[in-house]
Amino acid sequence: MNEEKIIRGIKKKNEASLKEFIKIYGPILKASIYKSLSLNQELRMEVLNDSLLAIWDNIDSFDPSRSSFKNWCAGIGKYKAIDALRKELKHKSINIDTLANVLESDEELNFDESDKILAMLDEDDREIFRKLFIEGYSYDDISNIYDISKDKLYNKISRKKKLLRKKIGGDYE
């Protein structure tokens, strides 16, 4: 089954297409999740299931002009893993000392175009975006690191997001 056929089948909620998707794209999805979340097998499986459900429910939002299907799926897995990690940290069920190797750089597994997009920003803004959206720092953390008020940081991020949207020609939220 080819990619277009799988996408059409998932849009039609065909379970056979989902099974084929898991067979072909499952390893990519697992790799993106496990790279971001290597602490807890149970949590990784939960994130994998959440990612599959998100792909199943949101297949209509896939836009082949923005990224490949493989990258889109890997991105969903990665961000679901980061969200789960943030939730775990918020509930303090993970020991912070054990997180040193969890959020490694994505140099060897680059499933998205974040480096290309971030290259459109100046060095300071690029570092802020990297910390905020890739490394998972909070707005509070970044305002303390760069000695900038949260209000100014929110405004700066908002302006830079608009700039990036304009540069990449998208209308994303």
Coordinates of C-alpha atoms in Angstrom, one line a residue:
M1 CA 0.0 0.0 0.0
N2 CA 1.5 3.4 -0.9
E3 CA 1.4 6.6 1.1
E4 CA -1.5 8.2 -0.7
K5 CA -3.6 5.1 -0.3
I6 CA -2.8 4.9 3.4
I7 CA -3.7 8.6 3.9
R8 CA -7.0 8.2 2.0
G9 CA -7.8 5.0 4.0
I10 CA -7.2 6.8 7.3
K11 CA -9.4 9.7 6.2
K12 CA -12.1 7.2 5.5
K13 CA -11.4 5.6 8.9
N14 CA -10.4 2.3 7.4
E15 CA -8.8 0.1 10.1
A16 CA -6.8 -1.9 7.5
S17 CA -5.2 1.4 6.4
L18 CA -4.3 2.1 10.0
K19 CA -2.7 -1.3 10.4
E20 CA -0.7 -0.7 7.3
F21 CA 0.3 2.7 8.6
I22 CA 1.5 1.2 11.9
K23 CA 3.5 -1.4 9.9
I24 CA 5.2 1.2 7.7
Y25 CA 5.4 4.3 9.9
G26 CA 5.3 2.8 13.3
P27 CA 9.1 2.6 13.7
I28 CA 9.5 6.3 12.7
L29 CA 6.8 7.3 15.2
K30 CA 8.4 5.2 17.9
A31 CA 11.9 6.6 17.2
S32 CA 10.6 10.2 17.5
I33 CA 8.8 9.4 20.8
Y34 CA 11.6 7.3 22.3
K35 CA 14.2 10.0 21.5
S36 CA 12.3 12.6 23.5
L37 CA 11.0 10.3 26.2
S38 CA 13.3 7.5 27.3
L39 CA 12.4 7.2 31.0
N40 CA 9.3 5.1 31.3
Q41 CA 8.1 2.3 29.1
E42 CA 4.5 2.7 30.2
L43 CA 4.5 6.4 29.4
R44 CA 6.1 5.8 26.0
M45 CA 3.4 3.3 25.1
E46 CA 0.7 5.8 26.3
V47 CA 2.3 8.5 24.1
L48 CA 2.5 6.2 21.1
N49 CA -1.2 5.4 21.5
D50 CA -2.0 9.1 21.9
S51 CA 0.0 9.9 18.8
L52 CA -1.7 7.2 16.7
L53 CA -5.1 8.6 17.9
A54 CA -4.0 12.1 17.0
I55 CA -3.0 11.0 13.5
W56 CA -6.2 9.1 13.1
D57 CA -8.3 12.1 14.3
N58 CA -6.3 14.9 12.6
I59 CA -5.3 13.3 9.3
D60 CA -7.3 16.1 7.5
S61 CA -4.8 18.6 8.8
F62 CA -1.9 17.0 7.0
D63 CA -0.6 19.3 4.3
P64 CA 1.9 17.8 1.8
S65 CA 3.0 21.3 0.8
R66 CA 4.3 21.9 4.4
S67 CA 6.1 18.6 5.1
S68 CA 6.3 15.0 4.1
F69 CA 3.9 12.6 5.7
K70 CA 6.7 10.8 7.5
N71 CA 7.9 14.2 9.1
W72 CA 4.4 15.2 10.0
C73 CA 3.8 11.9 11.8
A74 CA 7.2 12.1 13.5
G75 CA 6.4 15.7 14.6
I76 CA 3.2 14.6 16.2
G77 CA 5.0 11.8 18.1
K78 CA 7.7 14.2 19.2
Y79 CA 5.4 16.9 20.5
K80 CA 3.1 14.4 22.2
A81 CA 6.2 13.0 24.0
I82 CA 7.2 16.5 25.1
D83 CA 3.7 17.3 26.3
A84 CA 3.7 14.1 28.3
L85 CA 7.1 14.9 29.8
R86 CA 5.9 18.4 30.8
K87 CA 2.8 16.9 32.4
E88 CA 4.9 14.4 34.3
L89 CA 7.3 17.1 35.5
K90 CA 4.3 19.3 36.5
H91 CA 3.1 16.4 38.6
K92 CA 6.6 15.7 39.9
S93 CA 6.4 12.0 39.1
I94 CA 9.8 12.1 37.4
N95 CA 13.0 12.8 39.3
I96 CA 14.4 15.9 37.6
D97 CA 18.0 14.6 38.2
T98 CA 17.3 11.7 35.8
L99 CA 16.3 14.0 32.9
A100 CA 19.8 14.9 31.8
N101 CA 19.7 12.6 28.7
V102 CA 16.0 12.8 27.9
L103 CA 15.8 15.9 25.7
E104 CA 18.9 15.4 23.6
S105 CA 19.5 17.4 20.4
D106 CA 17.8 16.1 17.3
E107 CA 21.0 16.2 15.2
E108 CA 21.0 12.5 14.3
L109 CA 17.2 12.2 13.9
N110 CA 16.0 15.3 12.1
F111 CA 12.4 14.7 11.1
D112 CA 11.3 18.3 10.7
E113 CA 12.5 21.5 9.2
S114 CA 12.9 23.4 12.5
D115 CA 16.6 24.2 11.8
K116 CA 15.7 25.8 8.4
I117 CA 12.9 27.8 10.0
L118 CA 15.0 28.9 13.0
A119 CA 17.8 30.0 10.6
M120 CA 15.5 32.8 9.5
L121 CA 15.8 34.4 12.9
D122 CA 18.8 36.3 14.3
E123 CA 21.0 34.4 16.7
D124 CA 19.4 35.6 20.0
D125 CA 15.9 35.0 18.8
R126 CA 16.9 31.6 17.4
E127 CA 18.2 30.6 20.8
I128 CA 15.1 31.8 22.6
F129 CA 12.9 29.8 20.1
R130 CA 15.1 26.7 20.5
K131 CA 14.8 26.8 24.3
L132 CA 11.1 27.5 24.3
F133 CA 9.8 25.3 21.5
I134 CA 12.3 22.5 21.2
E135 CA 14.0 22.1 24.5
G136 CA 10.8 22.7 26.5
Y137 CA 11.8 25.7 28.7
S138 CA 8.9 27.7 30.1
Y139 CA 8.3 31.4 29.5
D140 CA 9.3 31.9 33.2
D141 CA 12.6 30.2 32.7
I142 CA 13.4 32.1 29.6
S143 CA 12.4 35.5 31.1
N144 CA 14.9 34.7 34.0
I145 CA 17.7 33.5 31.7
Y146 CA 17.5 36.6 29.4
D147 CA 16.4 39.1 32.1
I148 CA 13.3 40.1 30.2
S149 CA 9.8 40.5 31.5
K150 CA 7.3 37.9 30.6
D151 CA 5.1 40.4 28.9
K152 CA 8.0 41.6 26.7
L153 CA 8.9 38.0 26.0
Y154 CA 5.3 37.1 24.9
N155 CA 5.2 40.1 22.6
K156 CA 8.6 39.3 21.2
I157 CA 7.6 35.7 20.5
S158 CA 4.3 36.8 18.9
R159 CA 6.1 39.2 16.6
K160 CA 8.7 36.7 15.6
K161 CA 6.1 34.0 14.9
K162 CA 4.2 36.4 12.6
L163 CA 7.5 37.2 10.9
L164 CA 8.2 33.5 10.4
R165 CA 4.7 32.8 9.1
K166 CA 5.2 35.6 6.6
K167 CA 8.6 34.3 5.5
I168 CA 7.5 30.7 5.0
G169 CA 4.3 31.7 3.4
G170 CA 2.0 30.0 5.8
D171 CA -1.1 30.8 7.7
Y172 CA -0.5 28.6 10.8
E173 CA -1.7 29.0 14.3

